[in-house]
XYZ file of C-alpha atoms in Angstrom:
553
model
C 0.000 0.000 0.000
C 1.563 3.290 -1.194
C 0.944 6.314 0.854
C 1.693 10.238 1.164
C 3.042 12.683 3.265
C 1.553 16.376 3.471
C 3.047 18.033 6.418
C 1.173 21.596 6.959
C 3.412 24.437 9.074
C 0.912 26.373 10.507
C 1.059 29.498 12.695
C 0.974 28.066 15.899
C 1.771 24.279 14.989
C 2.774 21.974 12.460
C 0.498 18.962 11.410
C 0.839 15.898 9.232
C -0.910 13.367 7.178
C -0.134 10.072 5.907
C -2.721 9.227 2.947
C -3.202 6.055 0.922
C -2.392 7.325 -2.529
C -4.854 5.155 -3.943
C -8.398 6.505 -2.387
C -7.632 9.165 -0.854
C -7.867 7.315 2.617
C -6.043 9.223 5.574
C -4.088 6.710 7.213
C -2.507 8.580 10.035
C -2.237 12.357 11.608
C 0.030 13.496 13.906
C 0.351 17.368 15.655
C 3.317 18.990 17.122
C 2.907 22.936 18.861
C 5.908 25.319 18.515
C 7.640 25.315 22.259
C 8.426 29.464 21.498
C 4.420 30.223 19.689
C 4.253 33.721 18.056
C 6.570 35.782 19.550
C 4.854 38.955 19.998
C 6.021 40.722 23.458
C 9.831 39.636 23.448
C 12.551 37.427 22.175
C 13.978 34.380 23.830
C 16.754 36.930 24.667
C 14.052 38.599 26.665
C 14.603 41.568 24.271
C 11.079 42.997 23.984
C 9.568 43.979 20.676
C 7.234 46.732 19.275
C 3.497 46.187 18.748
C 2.941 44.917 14.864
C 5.687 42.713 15.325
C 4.988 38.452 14.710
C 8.125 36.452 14.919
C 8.926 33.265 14.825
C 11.594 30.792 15.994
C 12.641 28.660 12.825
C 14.124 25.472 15.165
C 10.441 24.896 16.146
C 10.118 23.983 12.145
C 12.760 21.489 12.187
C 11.948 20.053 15.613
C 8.282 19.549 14.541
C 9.343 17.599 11.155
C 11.395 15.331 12.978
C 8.841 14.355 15.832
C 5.706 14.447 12.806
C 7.678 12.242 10.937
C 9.079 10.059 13.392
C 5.575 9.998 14.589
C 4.112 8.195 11.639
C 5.892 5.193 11.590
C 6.809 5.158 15.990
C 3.775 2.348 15.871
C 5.018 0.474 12.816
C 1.296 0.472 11.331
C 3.259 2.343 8.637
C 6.588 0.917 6.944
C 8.343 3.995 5.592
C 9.454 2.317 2.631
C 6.033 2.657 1.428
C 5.862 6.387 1.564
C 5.939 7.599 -2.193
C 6.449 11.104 -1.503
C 6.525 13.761 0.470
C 4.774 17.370 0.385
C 4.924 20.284 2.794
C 2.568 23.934 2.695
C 3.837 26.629 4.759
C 1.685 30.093 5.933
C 3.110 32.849 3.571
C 4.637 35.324 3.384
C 6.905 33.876 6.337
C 9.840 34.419 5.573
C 13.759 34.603 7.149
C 16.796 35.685 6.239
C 19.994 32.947 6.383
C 23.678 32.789 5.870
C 25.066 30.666 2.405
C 24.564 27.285 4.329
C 20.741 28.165 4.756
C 21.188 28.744 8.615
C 18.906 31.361 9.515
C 20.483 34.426 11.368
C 18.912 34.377 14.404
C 20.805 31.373 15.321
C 24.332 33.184 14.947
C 24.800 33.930 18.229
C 25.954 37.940 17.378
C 22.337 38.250 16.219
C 20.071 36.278 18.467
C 19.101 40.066 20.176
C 18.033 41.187 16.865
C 14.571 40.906 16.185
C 14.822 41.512 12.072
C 17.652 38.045 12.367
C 14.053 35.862 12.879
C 11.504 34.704 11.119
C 8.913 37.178 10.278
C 5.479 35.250 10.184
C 3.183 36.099 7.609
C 1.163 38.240 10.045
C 3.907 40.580 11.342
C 2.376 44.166 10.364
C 5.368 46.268 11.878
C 6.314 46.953 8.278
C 3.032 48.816 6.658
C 5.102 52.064 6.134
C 7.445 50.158 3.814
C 4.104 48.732 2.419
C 2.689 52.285 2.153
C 6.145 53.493 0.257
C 6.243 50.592 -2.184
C 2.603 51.395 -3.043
C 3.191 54.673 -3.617
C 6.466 54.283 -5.561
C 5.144 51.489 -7.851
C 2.033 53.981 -8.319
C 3.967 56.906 -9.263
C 6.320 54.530 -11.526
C 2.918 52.738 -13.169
C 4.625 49.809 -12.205
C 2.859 46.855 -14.213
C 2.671 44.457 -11.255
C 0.716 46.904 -8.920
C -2.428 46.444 -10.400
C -2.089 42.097 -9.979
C -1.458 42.432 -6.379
C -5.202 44.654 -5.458
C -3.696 48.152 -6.538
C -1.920 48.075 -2.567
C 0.832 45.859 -1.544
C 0.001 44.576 2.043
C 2.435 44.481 4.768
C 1.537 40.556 4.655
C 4.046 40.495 1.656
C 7.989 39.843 0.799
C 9.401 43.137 0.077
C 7.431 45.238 2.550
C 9.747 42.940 5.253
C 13.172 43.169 3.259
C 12.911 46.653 3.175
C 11.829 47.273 7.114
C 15.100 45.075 7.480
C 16.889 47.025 5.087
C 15.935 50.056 6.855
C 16.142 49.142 10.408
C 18.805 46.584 10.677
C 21.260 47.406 7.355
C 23.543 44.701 9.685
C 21.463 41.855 9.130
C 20.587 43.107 5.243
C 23.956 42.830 4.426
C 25.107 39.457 6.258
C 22.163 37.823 4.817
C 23.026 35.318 1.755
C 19.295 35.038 0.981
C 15.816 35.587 2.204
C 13.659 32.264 2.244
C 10.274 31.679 2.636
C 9.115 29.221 5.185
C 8.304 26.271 2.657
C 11.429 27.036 0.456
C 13.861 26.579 3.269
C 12.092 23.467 4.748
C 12.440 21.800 1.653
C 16.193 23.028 1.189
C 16.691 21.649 4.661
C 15.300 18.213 3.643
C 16.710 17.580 0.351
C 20.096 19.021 0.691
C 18.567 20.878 -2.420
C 18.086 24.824 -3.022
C 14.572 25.702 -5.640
C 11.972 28.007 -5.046
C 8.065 27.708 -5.403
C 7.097 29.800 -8.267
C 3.696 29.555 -6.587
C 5.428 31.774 -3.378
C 7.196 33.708 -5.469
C 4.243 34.778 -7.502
C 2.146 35.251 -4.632
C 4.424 36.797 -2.194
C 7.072 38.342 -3.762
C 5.989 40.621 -6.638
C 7.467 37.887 -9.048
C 5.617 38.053 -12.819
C 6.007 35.513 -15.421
C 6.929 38.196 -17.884
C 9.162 40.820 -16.249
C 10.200 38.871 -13.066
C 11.210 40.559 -9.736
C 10.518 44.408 -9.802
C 13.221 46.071 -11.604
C 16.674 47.605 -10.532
C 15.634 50.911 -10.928
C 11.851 51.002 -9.257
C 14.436 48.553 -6.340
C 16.588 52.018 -6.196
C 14.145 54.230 -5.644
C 13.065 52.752 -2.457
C 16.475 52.663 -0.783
C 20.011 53.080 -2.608
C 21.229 49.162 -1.831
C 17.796 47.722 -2.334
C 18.359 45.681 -6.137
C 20.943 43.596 -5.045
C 18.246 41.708 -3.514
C 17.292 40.216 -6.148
C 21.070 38.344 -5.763
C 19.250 37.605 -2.257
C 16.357 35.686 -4.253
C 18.186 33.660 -5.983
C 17.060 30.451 -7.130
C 14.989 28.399 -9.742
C 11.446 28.352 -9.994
C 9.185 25.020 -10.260
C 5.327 24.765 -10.699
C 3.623 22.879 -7.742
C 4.142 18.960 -7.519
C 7.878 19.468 -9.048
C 9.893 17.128 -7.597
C 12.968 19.169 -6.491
C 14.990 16.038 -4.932
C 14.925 13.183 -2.414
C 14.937 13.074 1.225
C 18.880 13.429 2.136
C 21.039 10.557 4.183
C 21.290 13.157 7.396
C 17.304 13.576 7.084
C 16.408 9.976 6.519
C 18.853 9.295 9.151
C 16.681 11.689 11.846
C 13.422 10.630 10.503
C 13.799 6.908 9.355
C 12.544 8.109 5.690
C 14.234 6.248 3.204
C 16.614 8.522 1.339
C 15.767 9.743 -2.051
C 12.026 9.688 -0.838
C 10.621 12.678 -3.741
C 9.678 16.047 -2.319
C 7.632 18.165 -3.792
C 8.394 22.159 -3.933
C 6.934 23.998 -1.117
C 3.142 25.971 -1.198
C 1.425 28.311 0.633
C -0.870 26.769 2.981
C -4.301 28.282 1.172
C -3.131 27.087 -2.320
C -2.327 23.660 -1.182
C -5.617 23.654 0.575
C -7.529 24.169 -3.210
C -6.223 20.828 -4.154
C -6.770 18.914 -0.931
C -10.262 20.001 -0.819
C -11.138 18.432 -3.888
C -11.417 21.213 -6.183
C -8.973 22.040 -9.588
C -11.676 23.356 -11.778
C -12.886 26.704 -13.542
C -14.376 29.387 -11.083
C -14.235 27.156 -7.894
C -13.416 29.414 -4.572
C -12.406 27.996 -1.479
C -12.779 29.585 1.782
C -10.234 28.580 4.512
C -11.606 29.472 7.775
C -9.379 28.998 10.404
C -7.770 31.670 12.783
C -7.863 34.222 10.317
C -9.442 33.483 6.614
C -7.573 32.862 2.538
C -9.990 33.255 -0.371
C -8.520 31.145 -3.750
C -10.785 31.073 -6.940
C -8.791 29.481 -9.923
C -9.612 31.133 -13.496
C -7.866 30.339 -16.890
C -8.105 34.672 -17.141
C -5.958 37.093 -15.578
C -8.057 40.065 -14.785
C -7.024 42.582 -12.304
C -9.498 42.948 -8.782
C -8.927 46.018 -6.526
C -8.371 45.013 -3.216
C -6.816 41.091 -4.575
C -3.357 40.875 -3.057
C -2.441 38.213 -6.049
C -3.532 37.233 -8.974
C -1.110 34.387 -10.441
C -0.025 31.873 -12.935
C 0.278 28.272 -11.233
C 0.077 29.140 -8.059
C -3.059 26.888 -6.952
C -3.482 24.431 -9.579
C -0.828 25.355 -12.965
C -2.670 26.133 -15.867
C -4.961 28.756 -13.709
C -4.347 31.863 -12.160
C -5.234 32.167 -8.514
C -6.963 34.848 -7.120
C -6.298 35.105 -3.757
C -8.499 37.496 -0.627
C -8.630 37.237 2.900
C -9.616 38.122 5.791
C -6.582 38.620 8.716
C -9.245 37.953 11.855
C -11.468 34.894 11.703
C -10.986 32.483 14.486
C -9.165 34.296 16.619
C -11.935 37.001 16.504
C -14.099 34.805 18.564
C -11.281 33.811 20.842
C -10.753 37.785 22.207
C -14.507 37.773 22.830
C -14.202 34.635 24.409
C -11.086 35.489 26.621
C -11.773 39.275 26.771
C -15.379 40.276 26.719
C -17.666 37.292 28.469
C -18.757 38.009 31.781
C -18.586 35.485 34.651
C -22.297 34.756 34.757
C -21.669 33.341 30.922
C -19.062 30.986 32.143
C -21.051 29.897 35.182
C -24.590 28.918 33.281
C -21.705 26.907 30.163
C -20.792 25.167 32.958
C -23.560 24.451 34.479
C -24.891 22.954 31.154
C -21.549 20.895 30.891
C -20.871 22.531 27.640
C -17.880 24.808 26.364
C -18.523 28.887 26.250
C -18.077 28.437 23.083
C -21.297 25.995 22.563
C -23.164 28.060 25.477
C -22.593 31.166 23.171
C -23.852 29.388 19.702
C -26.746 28.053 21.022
C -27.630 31.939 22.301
C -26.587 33.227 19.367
C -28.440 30.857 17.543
C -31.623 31.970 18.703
C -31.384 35.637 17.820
C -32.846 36.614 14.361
C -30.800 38.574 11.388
C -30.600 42.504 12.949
C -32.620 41.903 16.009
C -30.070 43.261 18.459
C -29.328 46.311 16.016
C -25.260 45.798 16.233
C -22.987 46.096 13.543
C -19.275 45.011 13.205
C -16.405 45.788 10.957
C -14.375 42.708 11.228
C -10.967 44.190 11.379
C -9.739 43.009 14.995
C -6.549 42.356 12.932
C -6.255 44.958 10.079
C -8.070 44.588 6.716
C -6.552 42.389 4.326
C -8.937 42.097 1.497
C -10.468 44.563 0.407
C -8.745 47.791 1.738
C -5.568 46.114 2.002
C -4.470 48.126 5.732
C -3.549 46.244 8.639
C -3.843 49.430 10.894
C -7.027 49.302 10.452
C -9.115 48.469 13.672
C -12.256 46.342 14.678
C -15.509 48.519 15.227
C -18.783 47.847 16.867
C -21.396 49.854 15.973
C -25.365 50.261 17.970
C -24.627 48.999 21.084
C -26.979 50.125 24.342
C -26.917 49.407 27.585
C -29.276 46.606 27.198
C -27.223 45.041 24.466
C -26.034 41.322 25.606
C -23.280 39.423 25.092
C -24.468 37.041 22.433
C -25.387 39.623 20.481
C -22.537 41.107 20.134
C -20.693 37.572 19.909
C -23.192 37.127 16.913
C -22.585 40.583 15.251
C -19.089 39.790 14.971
C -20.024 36.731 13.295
C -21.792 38.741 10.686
C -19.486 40.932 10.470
C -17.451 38.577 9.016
C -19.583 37.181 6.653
C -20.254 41.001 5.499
C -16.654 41.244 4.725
C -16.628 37.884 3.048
C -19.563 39.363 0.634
C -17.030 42.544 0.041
C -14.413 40.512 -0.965
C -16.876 38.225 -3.561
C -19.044 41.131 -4.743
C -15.253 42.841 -5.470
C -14.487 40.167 -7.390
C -17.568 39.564 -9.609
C -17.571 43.705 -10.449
C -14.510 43.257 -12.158
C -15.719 40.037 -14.483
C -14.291 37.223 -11.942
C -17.730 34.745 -11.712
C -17.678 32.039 -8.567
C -19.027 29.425 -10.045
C -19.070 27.594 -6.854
C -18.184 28.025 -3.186
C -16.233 25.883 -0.766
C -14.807 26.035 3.037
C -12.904 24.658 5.063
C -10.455 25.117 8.081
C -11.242 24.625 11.951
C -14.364 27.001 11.951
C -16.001 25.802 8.980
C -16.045 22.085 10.614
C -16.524 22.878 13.738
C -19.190 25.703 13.915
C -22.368 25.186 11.803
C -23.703 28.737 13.041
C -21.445 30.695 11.550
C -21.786 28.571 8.342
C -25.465 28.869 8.238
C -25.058 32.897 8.588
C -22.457 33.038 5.772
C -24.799 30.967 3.638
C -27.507 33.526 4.564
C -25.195 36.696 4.319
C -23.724 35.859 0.665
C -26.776 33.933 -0.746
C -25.282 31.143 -2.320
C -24.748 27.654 -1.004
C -21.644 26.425 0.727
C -20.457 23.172 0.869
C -17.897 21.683 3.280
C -15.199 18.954 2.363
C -15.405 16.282 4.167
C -11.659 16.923 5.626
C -10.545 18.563 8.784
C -7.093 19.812 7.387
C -7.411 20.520 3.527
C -3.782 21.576 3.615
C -2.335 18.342 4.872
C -4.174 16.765 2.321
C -3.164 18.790 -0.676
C -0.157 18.491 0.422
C -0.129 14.975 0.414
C -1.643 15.366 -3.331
C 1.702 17.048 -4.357
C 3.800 14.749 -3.002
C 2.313 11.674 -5.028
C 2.417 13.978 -7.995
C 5.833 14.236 -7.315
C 6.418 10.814 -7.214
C 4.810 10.388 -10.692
C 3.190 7.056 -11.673
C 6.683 5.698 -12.378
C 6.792 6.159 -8.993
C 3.567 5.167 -7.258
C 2.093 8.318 -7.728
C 0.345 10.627 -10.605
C 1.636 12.539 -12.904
C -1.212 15.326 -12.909
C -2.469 17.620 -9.693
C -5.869 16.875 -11.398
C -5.351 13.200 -11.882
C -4.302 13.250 -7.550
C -7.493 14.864 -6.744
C -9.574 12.513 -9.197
C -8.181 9.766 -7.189
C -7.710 11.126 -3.377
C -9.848 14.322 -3.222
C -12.623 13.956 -0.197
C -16.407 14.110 -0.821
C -18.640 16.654 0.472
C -19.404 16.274 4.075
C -22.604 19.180 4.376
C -23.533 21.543 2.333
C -25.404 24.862 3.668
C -28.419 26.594 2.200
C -29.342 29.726 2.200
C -32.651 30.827 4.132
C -34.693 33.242 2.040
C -35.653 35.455 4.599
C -32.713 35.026 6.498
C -31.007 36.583 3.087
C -33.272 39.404 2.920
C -32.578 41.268 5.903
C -29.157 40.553 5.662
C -29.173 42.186 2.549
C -30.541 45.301 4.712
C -27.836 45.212 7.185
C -25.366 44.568 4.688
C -25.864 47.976 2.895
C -25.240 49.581 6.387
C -22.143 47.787 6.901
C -20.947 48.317 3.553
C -21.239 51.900 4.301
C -19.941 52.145 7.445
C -16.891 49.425 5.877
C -16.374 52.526 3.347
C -16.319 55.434 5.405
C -14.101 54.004 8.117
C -11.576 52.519 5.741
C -10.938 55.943 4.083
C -11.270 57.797 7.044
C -7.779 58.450 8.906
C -9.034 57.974 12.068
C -8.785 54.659 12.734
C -5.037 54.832 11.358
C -4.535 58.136 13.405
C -5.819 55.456 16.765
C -3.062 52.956 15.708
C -0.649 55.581 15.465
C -1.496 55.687 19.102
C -1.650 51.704 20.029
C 1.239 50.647 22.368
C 2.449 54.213 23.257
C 3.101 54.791 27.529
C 2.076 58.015 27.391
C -0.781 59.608 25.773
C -0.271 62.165 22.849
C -3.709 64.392 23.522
């Protein structure tokens, strides 16, 4: 029996899936949390670090593919001799800057008290003023690539990080060989072998099929020793499932994978998720829904979308171009309620009913009707990614009284998320980009059927649900028998891999006619309120603000 191996790097673990390449039939999963987390407040120096900042210890990579791995076979239900390939996602852009042997910085021990040595995860903010100057620059310049990537390069991406570095720690700039994403330098670290994912590239870095990296000169006029990073990007590019090598003799050694075991180049966690939910065809958008929320719709048509921060070639399934939204606060939305906002009493009466706040709060929720409790939210706990492209941008509540309650708010901020998920889709079809069908997946779309229902109701259209807990691990999984090839126990198409191993539909959720309706009331105020607040500086002017001892007024 021939199996595969997705391995998913999340942002606060790493998970990993052996599947029978045959049906599709997950054979074993295995989770391992990073010991350091996000690193938010301070380093493991105890160096503390400015608000916006999201690092990351790279060592908690490598220690969590050795135990994952180790993991599968620990029972022997598994011979590892049987594993046909092997394929890894990553969050992106998370990315780190390492010395020629691929060691990142922050283990040198002269720049362990540097934050800008680590990895910056994908949802480290600090640098939206280099954002803000690329997007003017490449406006002023009529850069080509400006209008692929939403009109407004996000914070979220490559260059927006080089250049903070650049700026704030010209040190670490110049004794870094290359900046790596996440899935480029696990891969490196497992084969011994140096490509990059055209996939990453395309969505991360500014990268174009026809012109490439940004040029020297628009490089220049953001700072003087900024196009010699292109020296710092180095590398060839390979479509998804490209095998780029085997599993080395010091990794097989750690790991008990046989060496030479094909890997496939690394992809972002979203685009791997496509695949491993089943889908590969024309128009199909997939929701992940997890602690904060990826849009991909694949098209054979490139068409720019304001507000998109990438529209690609290959970067989901090759042969489309993805277009790719989000939303930077899902999940974890509901967790600072949760942790910040419910009163005592709440807790007391979940308990009492031996269920979970989190159950005690849906079943409250549940029982309110669309605008009853007259609040609004703007879903922006963690900046706006899609469609305004700002991470300073803050969460708002809007109608509260004093009789308001907490599931009503806990509701509204449910909505409010759906709301934005109907910006981000109405966006879309404006500029000629039809959803032809719509998919989720991710932690909250298996776990909480309220929230589905209300999206369902919010955007009118059905949604249906893979029956998989962790597309990513699965798509994964996909690559790496495509990898393989069917020389090699594998297949020799992405589409032939989810033919054969792509999971049915577990539930599919309608919409409720009158549900719809006076959403489609509410959602004309919060479209509204999503426009004036989003060009209004005051929310930026409040960030400005965030973090500060002492007050300004």
């Amino acid at each position: 029996m021939g199996f595969s191996i997705g391995v998913d790097f999340g942002s606060l673990s790493a998970r990993a899936m052996a599947v029978d390449v045959s049906n599709g039939r997950i054979l074993k999963e295995s989770v391992y949390g990073y010991p350091h987390g996000i690193m938010k407040e301070s380093l493991p120096t105890g160096r503390k670090l400015e608000p916006g900042t999201a690092l990351q210890e790279p060592r908690d990579y490598l220690d969590a593919w050795q135990f994952l791995i180790q993991d599968m076979f620990k029972d022997k239900e598994l011979r590892a001799d049987q594993a046909v390939g092997i394929g890894i996602d990553f969050t992106q852009c998370t990315m780190m800057p390492v010395d020629r042997e691929g060691i990142p910085l922050c283990m040198h021990t002269e720049f362990r008290d540097d934050p800008h040595s680590y990895v910056k995860l994908w949802m480290h903010h600090h640098a939206q003023k280099e954002a803000d100057d690329i997007t003017r620059e490449a406006g002023l310049r009529q850069e080509r690539f400006l209008k692929y990537y939403g009109s407004k390069i996000s914070s979220e991406l490559l260059f927006p990080k080089i250049l903070e570095i650049l700026r704030q720690s010209p040190d670490i700039y110049q004794a870094a060989d290359q900046f790596v994403e996440g899935a480029d330098w696990m891969t490196w670290q497992i084969t011994g072998t140096r490509m990059r994912s055209k996939s990453i590239a395309a969505v991360a870095a500014l990268w174009q099929e026809e012109e490439g990296y940004p040029s020297d000169d628009f490089l220049r006029a953001l700072h003087p020793e900024m196009p010699d990073v292109k020296q710092k990007l180095r590398g060839k590019l390979v479509k998804p499932g490209t095998c780029i090598g085997g599993i080395s003799k010091e990794m097989s050694d750690k790991t008990g994978l046989p060496a030479g075991t094909p890997v496939a180049c690394g992809l972002g966690d979203s685009h791997s998720a496509f695949a491993g939910s089943g889908l590969c065809s024309e128009g199909a958008m997939l929701m992940v829904i997890g602690t904060s929320g990826c849009d991909i719709l694949i098209s054979r048509n490139q068409i720019p979308v304001e507000g998109f921060c990438g529209i690609c070639p290959d970067s989901a399934i090759p042969g489309y171009y993805a277009y790719e939204a989000g939303q930077a606060c899902m999940g974890d939305h509901f967790q600072w309620f949760m942790e910040n906002c419910l009163p005592a009493a709440c807790r007391e009466e979940a308990a009492g009913r031996n269920m979970s706040v989190f159950q005690w709060m849906d079943e409250k929720a549940g029982r309110l009707k669309p605008g009853s409790s007259g609040v609004i939210a703007l879903d922006w706990w963690n900046g706006c990614r899609s469609v305004l492209m700002d991470s300073d941008l803050g969460g708002c509540l809007f109608g509260m009284t004093l009789q308001t309650r907490p599931e009503e708010i806990y509701r509204a901020l449910m909505e409010g998320i759906a709301f934005g998920k109907r910006m981000i889709i109405e966006q879309m079809e404006m500029a000629g980009v039809r959803c032809r069908q719509l998919y989720a997946t991710g932690g909250v779309a298996q776990k909480n059927p309220l929230i589905m229902q209300i999206m369902a109701d919010v955007l009118g259209r059905e949604i249906r649900v893979p029956a998989i807990a962790n597309g990513s691990c699965m798509g994964s999984a996909m690559f790496g028998a495509v990898a393989a090839g069917r020389k090699g126990g594998g297949y020799d198409t992405i589409e032939e891999a989810v033919e054969a191993m792509g999971p049915p539909v577990g539930k599919i959720y309608i919409p409720d006619q009158s549900a719809s309706a006076a959403y489609d009331v509410l959602f004309q105020m919060y479209r509204e309120m999503y426009l004036y607040m989003g060009n209004s500086s005051m929310l930026k002017r409040l960030a400005a603000m965030r973090g500060k001892e002492e007050s300004t007024l």
